[in-house]
Coordinates of C-alpha atoms and ligand atoms in Angstrom, one line a residue:
M1 CA 24.3 -10.5 -5.8
V2 CA 25.3 -6.8 -5.5
I3 CA 24.8 -4.9 -8.7
L4 CA 27.4 -2.1 -8.8
M5 CA 25.6 1.1 -9.7
K6 CA 27.2 3.9 -11.7
P7 CA 28.3 6.9 -9.5
A8 CA 25.2 8.8 -8.4
S9 CA 23.9 10.9 -11.2
K10 CA 23.0 14.5 -10.8
S11 CA 19.3 13.7 -10.6
V12 CA 19.9 11.2 -7.8
E13 CA 22.0 13.7 -5.8
A14 CA 19.3 16.4 -6.4
A15 CA 16.7 13.9 -5.2
W16 CA 18.5 13.3 -1.9
K17 CA 18.7 17.1 -1.4
L18 CA 15.0 17.4 -2.1
L19 CA 14.2 14.7 0.4
E20 CA 16.3 16.5 3.0
D21 CA 14.3 19.7 2.3
S22 CA 11.0 18.0 2.9
I23 CA 11.9 17.1 6.5
L24 CA 9.5 18.4 9.1
Y25 CA 11.0 19.6 12.4
Y26 CA 9.2 19.6 15.7
K27 CA 10.8 21.2 18.7
G28 CA 14.1 21.0 16.9
R29 CA 13.9 17.3 16.1
P30 CA 13.2 15.8 12.6
V31 CA 9.9 13.9 12.8
G32 CA 8.7 13.3 9.3
T33 CA 8.5 14.6 5.8
V34 CA 5.8 16.8 4.2
A35 CA 3.8 15.3 1.4
A36 CA 4.9 17.8 -1.2
L37 CA 6.9 21.0 -1.5
D38 CA 5.3 22.5 -4.6
S39 CA 5.5 26.2 -3.9
G40 CA 3.4 27.1 -6.9
V41 CA 0.0 25.9 -5.6
D42 CA -2.2 26.1 -2.5
P43 CA -0.7 23.4 -0.2
L44 CA -4.2 22.2 1.1
N45 CA -3.0 19.4 3.3
Y46 CA 0.1 18.6 1.4
D47 CA 2.2 20.4 4.0
H48 CA 1.2 17.6 6.4
C49 CA 3.2 14.5 7.1
F50 CA 1.1 11.6 5.9
I51 CA 1.7 8.2 7.6
R52 CA 1.5 6.3 4.3
D53 CA 3.6 8.9 2.4
F54 CA 6.3 8.8 5.0
V55 CA 6.9 5.0 4.5
P56 CA 9.3 5.4 1.5
S57 CA 11.0 8.4 3.1
A58 CA 11.5 6.3 6.2
L59 CA 12.9 3.4 4.2
A60 CA 15.3 5.8 2.5
F61 CA 16.5 7.2 5.8
L62 CA 16.8 3.7 7.3
M63 CA 18.8 2.5 4.4
T64 CA 21.3 5.4 4.8
G65 CA 21.8 5.3 8.5
R66 CA 19.3 8.1 9.5
A67 CA 17.2 6.0 11.8
D68 CA 16.7 8.9 14.3
I69 CA 14.1 10.5 12.0
V70 CA 12.1 7.3 11.9
R71 CA 12.4 6.7 15.6
N72 CA 11.1 10.2 16.3
F73 CA 8.3 9.7 13.8
L74 CA 7.2 6.4 15.5
I75 CA 7.3 8.1 19.0
E76 CA 5.3 11.1 17.9
T77 CA 2.7 9.2 15.9
L78 CA 2.2 6.8 18.8
A79 CA 1.5 9.7 21.0
L80 CA -1.1 10.9 18.5
Q81 CA -2.8 7.5 18.5
S82 CA -4.8 8.2 21.7
H83 CA -5.8 11.7 20.3
E84 CA -9.5 12.4 20.6
K85 CA -11.2 11.8 17.3
Q86 CA -14.6 13.1 16.6
M87 CA -16.9 13.4 13.7
D88 CA -20.4 14.4 14.3
C89 CA -19.9 13.4 18.0
F90 CA -19.0 9.9 17.0
Q91 CA -15.7 8.6 18.4
P92 CA -14.1 5.8 16.5
G93 CA -12.4 3.1 18.6
P94 CA -8.9 3.7 20.0
G95 CA -6.0 2.4 18.0
L96 CA -6.8 4.3 14.9
M97 CA -3.7 6.2 13.6
P98 CA -4.1 9.5 11.9
A99 CA -3.9 9.9 8.1
S100 CA -1.5 12.9 8.6
F101 CA -0.2 15.4 11.1
K102 CA 1.1 18.9 11.0
V103 CA 3.4 21.0 13.2
E104 CA 1.5 24.0 14.5
S105 CA 3.0 26.9 16.3
G106 CA 1.7 29.8 18.3
G107 CA 2.6 32.1 21.2
G108 CA 5.2 34.1 19.2
G109 CA 6.4 30.9 17.5
D110 CA 8.1 29.4 20.5
K111 CA 5.2 27.1 21.3
Q112 CA 4.8 24.1 19.0
W113 CA 2.3 21.2 18.9
L114 CA 1.2 18.5 16.5
S115 CA -2.3 18.5 15.1
A116 CA -3.6 15.3 13.5
D117 CA -6.2 14.5 11.0
F118 CA -8.0 11.2 11.5
G119 CA -10.1 11.7 8.5
E120 CA -12.4 14.3 10.0
S121 CA -10.9 17.0 7.8
A122 CA -10.0 14.8 4.8
I123 CA -11.8 15.2 1.5
A124 CA -15.0 13.1 1.8
R125 CA -14.1 12.2 5.4
V126 CA -12.4 8.9 4.5
P127 CA -10.9 6.9 7.4
P128 CA -7.3 6.1 7.0
V129 CA -7.5 2.3 7.7
D130 CA -4.0 1.8 6.3
S131 CA -2.2 4.2 8.7
C132 CA -2.1 1.8 11.7
L133 CA -1.1 -1.0 9.4
W134 CA 1.8 0.9 7.8
W135 CA 2.8 2.1 11.3
L136 CA 3.3 -1.5 12.4
I137 CA 5.2 -2.4 9.2
L138 CA 7.5 0.6 9.8
L139 CA 8.1 -0.2 13.4
R140 CA 9.4 -3.6 12.3
A141 CA 11.5 -2.0 9.5
Y142 CA 13.1 0.3 12.1
F143 CA 13.9 -2.8 14.2
K144 CA 15.3 -4.7 11.2
A145 CA 17.5 -1.7 10.2
T146 CA 18.8 -0.9 13.7
G147 CA 18.5 -4.0 15.8
D148 CA 16.9 -1.8 18.4
I149 CA 14.0 -4.0 19.7
A150 CA 13.9 -2.0 23.0
L151 CA 11.8 0.7 21.4
A152 CA 9.0 -1.7 20.4
Q153 CA 9.3 -3.4 23.7
Q154 CA 8.6 -0.2 25.7
A155 CA 5.3 -0.5 27.6
D156 CA 3.7 2.4 25.6
F157 CA 4.7 0.7 22.2
Q158 CA 3.4 -2.7 23.4
A159 CA 0.1 -1.0 24.4
G160 CA 0.0 0.8 21.0
I161 CA 0.5 -2.5 19.1
K162 CA -2.3 -4.2 21.1
L163 CA -4.7 -1.3 20.5
I164 CA -4.2 -1.7 16.7
L165 CA -4.7 -5.4 17.0
E166 CA -7.9 -4.9 19.0
L167 CA -9.2 -2.5 16.3
C168 CA -8.4 -5.0 13.5
L169 CA -9.2 -8.3 15.1
V170 CA -12.5 -7.4 16.8
D171 CA -15.5 -9.5 15.8
R172 CA -17.8 -7.7 13.4
F173 CA -20.5 -8.6 11.0
A174 CA -18.1 -10.5 8.8
M175 CA -18.0 -14.0 7.2
F176 CA -14.5 -13.7 6.0
P177 CA -11.0 -13.3 7.6
T178 CA -10.5 -10.2 5.5
L179 CA -11.0 -6.7 6.8
L180 CA -14.2 -5.0 5.7
V181 CA -13.6 -1.3 4.9
P182 CA -15.4 1.7 3.4
D183 CA -14.4 3.2 0.0
G184 CA -11.1 5.2 -0.1
A185 CA -9.6 3.8 3.1
F186 CA -6.0 3.7 1.9
M187 CA -3.7 5.2 -0.8
I188 CA -6.7 5.4 -3.0
D189 CA -8.4 7.9 -0.6
R190 CA -11.4 8.7 -2.8
R191 CA -14.4 6.8 -4.0
L192 CA -13.3 4.3 -6.7
G193 CA -15.3 1.2 -5.9
V194 CA -12.6 -0.1 -3.5
Y195 CA -15.0 -0.7 -0.6
G196 CA -15.6 -4.1 0.9
H197 CA -12.5 -6.3 0.9
P198 CA -10.0 -4.6 -1.3
L199 CA -6.8 -6.5 -1.9
E200 CA -4.6 -3.5 -0.9
I201 CA -5.9 -3.4 2.7
Q202 CA -5.9 -7.2 3.0
V203 CA -2.2 -7.4 2.1
L204 CA -1.3 -4.5 4.4
F205 CA -3.3 -6.2 7.2
Y206 CA -1.4 -9.4 6.6
A207 CA 1.9 -7.6 6.7
A208 CA 0.9 -5.7 9.9
L209 CA 0.0 -9.0 11.6
L210 CA 3.3 -10.5 10.7
A211 CA 5.1 -7.4 12.0
A212 CA 3.1 -7.4 15.3
R213 CA 3.9 -11.0 15.9
E214 CA 7.6 -10.3 15.6
L215 CA 7.4 -7.3 17.9
L216 CA 5.1 -8.5 20.7
L217 CA 6.7 -9.6 24.0
S218 CA 5.7 -13.1 24.7
D219 CA 4.6 -12.5 28.3
N220 CA 1.2 -13.8 29.3
D221 CA -0.9 -11.1 27.7
G222 CA 1.4 -11.0 24.6
E223 CA 0.9 -14.7 24.1
Q224 CA -2.8 -14.3 24.0
Y225 CA -2.5 -11.7 21.2
I226 CA 0.1 -13.8 19.3
K227 CA -2.3 -16.8 19.4
R228 CA -5.1 -14.6 17.9
V229 CA -2.6 -13.2 15.3
N230 CA -1.6 -16.7 14.3
Q231 CA -5.1 -17.8 13.8
R232 CA -6.0 -14.8 11.7
L233 CA -2.8 -15.1 9.6
A234 CA -3.6 -18.7 8.7
A235 CA -7.2 -17.9 7.7
L236 CA -6.4 -14.7 5.9
G237 CA -3.5 -16.3 4.0
Y238 CA -5.6 -19.2 2.9
H239 CA -8.5 -17.0 1.9
V240 CA -6.5 -14.6 -0.2
R241 CA -4.5 -17.2 -2.0
E242 CA -7.4 -19.5 -2.6
Y243 CA -10.1 -17.0 -3.7
Y244 CA -8.4 -13.9 -5.0
W245 CA -6.0 -15.6 -7.4
L246 CA -6.6 -15.2 -11.1
D247 CA -4.8 -16.9 -14.0
L248 CA -6.0 -18.5 -17.2
Q249 CA -6.9 -21.7 -15.5
R250 CA -8.9 -19.9 -12.8
L251 CA -10.5 -17.7 -15.4
N252 CA -11.7 -20.9 -17.2
E253 CA -13.1 -22.2 -14.0
I254 CA -15.0 -19.0 -13.3
Y255 CA -16.2 -18.9 -16.9
R256 CA -17.9 -22.3 -16.4
Y257 CA -19.1 -21.6 -12.8
K258 CA -22.6 -22.5 -11.9
G259 CA -24.6 -19.9 -10.0
E260 CA -27.0 -20.2 -7.1
E261 CA -25.2 -23.0 -5.4
F262 CA -26.4 -23.6 -1.9
G263 CA -24.4 -25.5 0.8
K264 CA -20.9 -25.7 2.2
E265 CA -19.1 -27.7 -0.4
V266 CA -19.7 -25.7 -3.5
A267 CA -17.2 -24.5 -6.1
N268 CA -18.6 -21.0 -6.6
K269 CA -18.6 -19.9 -3.0
F270 CA -19.1 -16.2 -3.7
N271 CA -21.7 -16.8 -6.4
I272 CA -19.7 -15.0 -9.1
Y273 CA -21.5 -15.0 -12.4
A274 CA -19.5 -15.6 -15.6
E275 CA -21.2 -12.6 -17.2
S276 CA -19.4 -10.3 -14.8
I277 CA -16.0 -11.3 -16.4
P278 CA -15.0 -8.1 -18.2
D279 CA -14.3 -8.2 -21.9
W280 CA -10.8 -6.9 -21.6
L281 CA -9.6 -9.6 -19.3
T282 CA -9.9 -12.7 -21.6
E283 CA -7.5 -11.1 -24.1
W284 CA -5.2 -9.4 -21.6
L285 CA -4.3 -12.3 -19.2
P286 CA -1.1 -13.8 -20.6
E287 CA -0.6 -17.6 -20.7
T288 CA 2.0 -17.6 -18.0
G289 CA 1.0 -14.7 -15.8
G290 CA -1.4 -14.2 -13.1
Y291 CA -2.4 -11.8 -10.2
L292 CA -4.5 -11.4 -7.2
A293 CA -7.9 -9.8 -8.0
G294 CA -8.7 -6.3 -6.6
N295 CA -11.6 -7.2 -4.4
L296 CA -14.0 -10.1 -3.5
G297 CA -17.4 -10.2 -2.0
P298 CA -20.9 -11.6 -2.6
A299 CA -21.4 -12.0 -6.4
R300 CA -18.5 -9.5 -6.9
M301 CA -15.0 -10.1 -8.1
D302 CA -13.2 -6.9 -9.0
F303 CA -11.0 -8.1 -11.8
R304 CA -8.9 -4.9 -11.9
F305 CA -5.2 -5.3 -11.3
F306 CA -4.0 -3.2 -8.3
A307 CA -0.2 -2.7 -8.1
L308 CA 0.4 -2.1 -4.5
G309 CA -1.6 -5.1 -3.3
N310 CA 0.1 -7.5 -5.8
L311 CA 3.6 -6.2 -5.1
M312 CA 3.1 -6.2 -1.4
A313 CA 1.7 -9.7 -1.7
I314 CA 5.1 -10.7 -3.1
L315 CA 7.1 -8.9 -0.4
T316 CA 5.0 -10.4 2.4
S317 CA 5.0 -13.9 0.8
L318 CA 1.2 -13.8 0.9
A319 CA 1.6 -14.8 -2.7
S320 CA 3.3 -18.2 -3.0
E321 CA 6.7 -18.4 -4.8
R322 CA 5.0 -19.6 -8.0
E323 CA 2.3 -16.9 -7.9
S324 CA 5.0 -14.2 -7.2
Q325 CA 6.8 -15.3 -10.4
Q326 CA 3.5 -15.2 -12.3
I327 CA 2.8 -11.7 -11.0
M328 CA 6.2 -10.6 -12.3
D329 CA 5.5 -12.4 -15.6
L330 CA 2.3 -10.4 -16.0
I331 CA 4.2 -7.1 -15.4
E332 CA 6.9 -8.1 -17.8
Q333 CA 4.4 -9.2 -20.5
R334 CA 2.0 -6.3 -20.1
W335 CA 4.8 -3.8 -19.6
H336 CA 3.3 -1.3 -22.0
N337 CA 0.0 -1.2 -20.0
L338 CA 1.5 -1.4 -16.5
V339 CA 4.8 0.5 -16.7
G340 CA 4.6 2.4 -20.0
H341 CA 6.4 5.7 -19.8
M342 CA 6.4 5.9 -16.0
P343 CA 6.3 3.1 -13.5
L344 CA 3.8 2.2 -12.3
K345 CA 0.1 2.0 -13.1
I346 CA -1.9 2.2 -9.8
C347 CA -4.6 0.0 -11.2
F348 CA -5.6 -1.4 -14.6
P349 CA -7.7 -0.7 -16.5
A350 CA -9.5 2.6 -15.8
L351 CA -13.2 2.9 -15.1
E352 CA -14.9 4.5 -18.0
G353 CA -18.3 5.8 -19.1
L354 CA -21.3 4.7 -17.0
E355 CA -19.0 2.7 -14.7
W356 CA -16.9 5.8 -14.0
R357 CA -20.1 7.8 -13.2
I358 CA -21.4 5.2 -10.8
M359 CA -18.2 4.0 -9.1
T360 CA -16.5 7.4 -8.7
G361 CA -19.6 9.5 -8.3
C362 CA -18.5 11.5 -11.4
D363 CA -15.2 12.5 -9.7
P364 CA -13.5 15.0 -12.2
K365 CA -10.1 14.2 -10.7
N366 CA -10.5 10.5 -11.2
I367 CA -11.5 10.6 -14.9
P368 CA -10.3 7.6 -16.9
W369 CA -6.6 7.1 -16.9
S370 CA -5.9 9.9 -14.4
Y371 CA -5.0 10.0 -10.7
H372 CA -6.3 6.9 -8.9
N373 CA -8.3 5.8 -11.9
G374 CA -5.5 4.2 -13.8
G375 CA -2.9 6.9 -13.4
N376 CA 0.9 6.0 -13.1
W377 CA 2.4 6.7 -9.7
P378 CA 6.2 7.0 -9.4
V379 CA 6.0 6.1 -5.7
L380 CA 5.1 2.5 -6.6
L381 CA 8.6 2.1 -8.0
W382 CA 10.0 1.1 -4.7
L383 CA 7.5 -1.7 -4.4
L384 CA 8.3 -2.9 -7.9
A385 CA 12.0 -2.8 -7.2
G386 CA 11.5 -4.7 -3.9
A387 CA 9.3 -7.4 -5.5
A388 CA 11.7 -7.7 -8.5
Q389 CA 14.6 -8.3 -6.1
K390 CA 12.6 -10.8 -4.0
T391 CA 11.7 -12.8 -7.1
G392 CA 15.2 -12.6 -8.6
R393 CA 14.0 -10.4 -11.5
T394 CA 16.3 -7.5 -10.8
K395 CA 16.5 -6.7 -14.5
L396 CA 12.9 -5.6 -14.4
A397 CA 13.7 -3.2 -11.6
V398 CA 16.7 -1.8 -13.5
K399 CA 14.6 -1.3 -16.6
A400 CA 11.8 0.5 -14.7
L401 CA 14.4 2.7 -13.0
E402 CA 15.8 3.7 -16.4
V403 CA 12.3 4.6 -17.6
A404 CA 11.7 6.7 -14.5
L405 CA 15.1 8.4 -14.6
K406 CA 14.4 9.7 -18.1
R407 CA 11.6 12.0 -16.9
L408 CA 11.1 12.2 -13.2
S409 CA 13.6 14.8 -12.3
Q410 CA 13.1 16.7 -15.5
D411 CA 9.4 16.9 -14.8
Q412 CA 10.0 18.0 -11.2
W413 CA 8.9 14.8 -9.5
P414 CA 5.2 14.8 -10.1
E415 CA 2.7 13.0 -7.9
Y416 CA 1.3 11.0 -10.8
Y417 CA 1.1 10.7 -14.6
D418 CA -2.0 10.4 -16.8
G419 CA -2.9 8.6 -20.0
K420 CA -3.0 4.9 -20.9
N421 CA 0.7 4.6 -20.7
G422 CA 1.6 7.4 -18.3
R423 CA 2.9 9.8 -20.9
L424 CA 1.4 13.0 -19.5
I425 CA 2.1 14.7 -16.3
G426 CA -1.0 14.3 -14.1
K427 CA -3.6 16.9 -14.8
E428 CA -3.7 18.1 -11.2
A429 CA -0.5 16.4 -10.0
R430 CA 1.7 18.3 -7.5
R431 CA 5.3 18.7 -8.3
Y432 CA 8.0 17.9 -5.9
Q433 CA 5.9 15.2 -4.3
T434 CA 8.0 13.7 -1.6
W435 CA 7.0 10.1 -2.0
S436 CA 7.8 10.2 -5.7
I437 CA 11.3 11.3 -4.8
A438 CA 11.7 8.9 -1.9
G439 CA 10.1 6.0 -3.9
F440 CA 12.7 6.5 -6.6
L441 CA 15.6 6.7 -4.1
V442 CA 14.5 3.5 -2.3
A443 CA 14.2 1.7 -5.6
E444 CA 17.7 2.7 -6.4
E445 CA 19.0 1.6 -3.0
L446 CA 17.2 -1.8 -3.3
V447 CA 18.8 -2.4 -6.7
A448 CA 22.2 -1.4 -5.5
N449 CA 22.0 -3.4 -2.3
P450 CA 19.5 -6.3 -2.1
A451 CA 20.3 -6.7 1.6
H452 CA 17.9 -3.8 2.2
L453 CA 15.1 -6.0 1.2
E454 CA 15.1 -7.4 4.7
L455 CA 13.5 -4.2 5.9
I456 CA 10.3 -4.8 4.0
S457 CA 10.1 -8.5 3.1
F458 CA 8.7 -11.4 5.1
K459 CA 9.3 -15.1 5.0
E460 CA 6.5 -17.5 4.2
N461 CA 4.1 -17.8 7.2
T462 CA 4.1 -21.5 8.2
K463 CA 2.5 -21.2 11.6
G464 CA -1.0 -22.7 11.7
M465 CA -1.1 -23.1 7.9
T466 CA -2.3 -26.7 8.1
C467 CA -5.6 -25.5 9.4
V468 CA -8.4 -26.2 7.0
I469 CA -11.0 -23.5 6.6
Ligands
LIG501 C1 -3.5 12.0 -2.1 C2 -3.3 10.5 -2.3 C3 -3.0 9.9 -0.9 C4 -1.8 10.6 -0.3 C5 -2.0 12.1 -0.3 C6 -0.8 12.9 0.1 O1 -4.6 12.2 -1.4 O2 -4.4 9.9 -2.8 O3 -2.7 8.5 -1.1 O4 -1.5 10.1 0.9 O5 -2.4 12.6 -1.6 O6 0.2 12.7 -0.8

């Protein structure tokens, strides 16, 4: 079904122009987009091209026939992958992709080079675990949009894909198929109690594995990797669906869980205590809705709702069809909390009081209902539109776009909004934030032409799913 959109409004035209202005050129070629073009404030590192921020820009370019920028980006960032990374003389394993890069110039301006940040300059020195995952997802989107598989099949790209897989699939001190990461290793790049096995990383990991499988050549070496990828996909898919899922029925089970169970065949595998169920949840969970919990570890279930993880779970079919509908039901029924005056809440609810002090380390930027701690992020609009299209709930995407259109352009495309319902422009939000602009444009494109969904959605993984863990 193609929904015919009204002719592009002035704000939409202006948004395309702003996206164009954000393009970063390197040796005369477009290679990415800067994070923000807010001339009124110190750019810090917002004049860099962030890998994760470039994703919606790239999708907007791919959807409008500008694949060259994405191709250049993939080539340049692949070259950065082998860049020497050091922090206190420690070198993280190869395969890591930078959080961001910048075009530097010298020698009278005619010499240019790219400098990358692998987390060694980032605030709190957080490692960008999500960069290499997004890179794989984007390489596959580029292939889907252009049909150009030759790029991914080049020897350097095949080597790059394998390096990422090595980094992610290596045996560590882990009991679960999920990736164990430190706090702030993804879009939420500050301390927020999202260490351990956060949903956001697990879903991106799942998508990256699906993408790698599609892109790897099935020569001898490639087959070995594909085998490992299939095994991990099956285990990871089972684990997340089985243990992260939360609905009223599951909540009832957790409420009556017994603790301290020893042995293999126990119901409460993670030793979750009913007392850890937060008060807000029992009232908040609707009869027909559900979602994947934010994190899971020993005696720890993070009951917060995280938007990116849940929406990507729909796009990647990590959530089953039924669960996907339930996630959309939740968003529809808790619209005021999750969408409010600006789509979409990054996580719900905010950490407050003592919990805020302990979990964020008293971070003044992440105060309750601000920034990562329950702020509303316009960039998430593209994920909402994609998930709505995939589940046949286009009306929800249209409704969210209408909400966004009312304010985004008028407010000069802020990075995030504050308040329980996203009514205030974020306290320290940048204006002209590129991924707010691109996220909005991609959402518009997805609603106008659902065929674009193919770039970012995946069919249910059936390989190896019969394995019992
Ligand atoms: C903030 C966000 C991060 C983003 C960066 C650039 O640090 O938390 O996710 O990549 O800004 O926009």
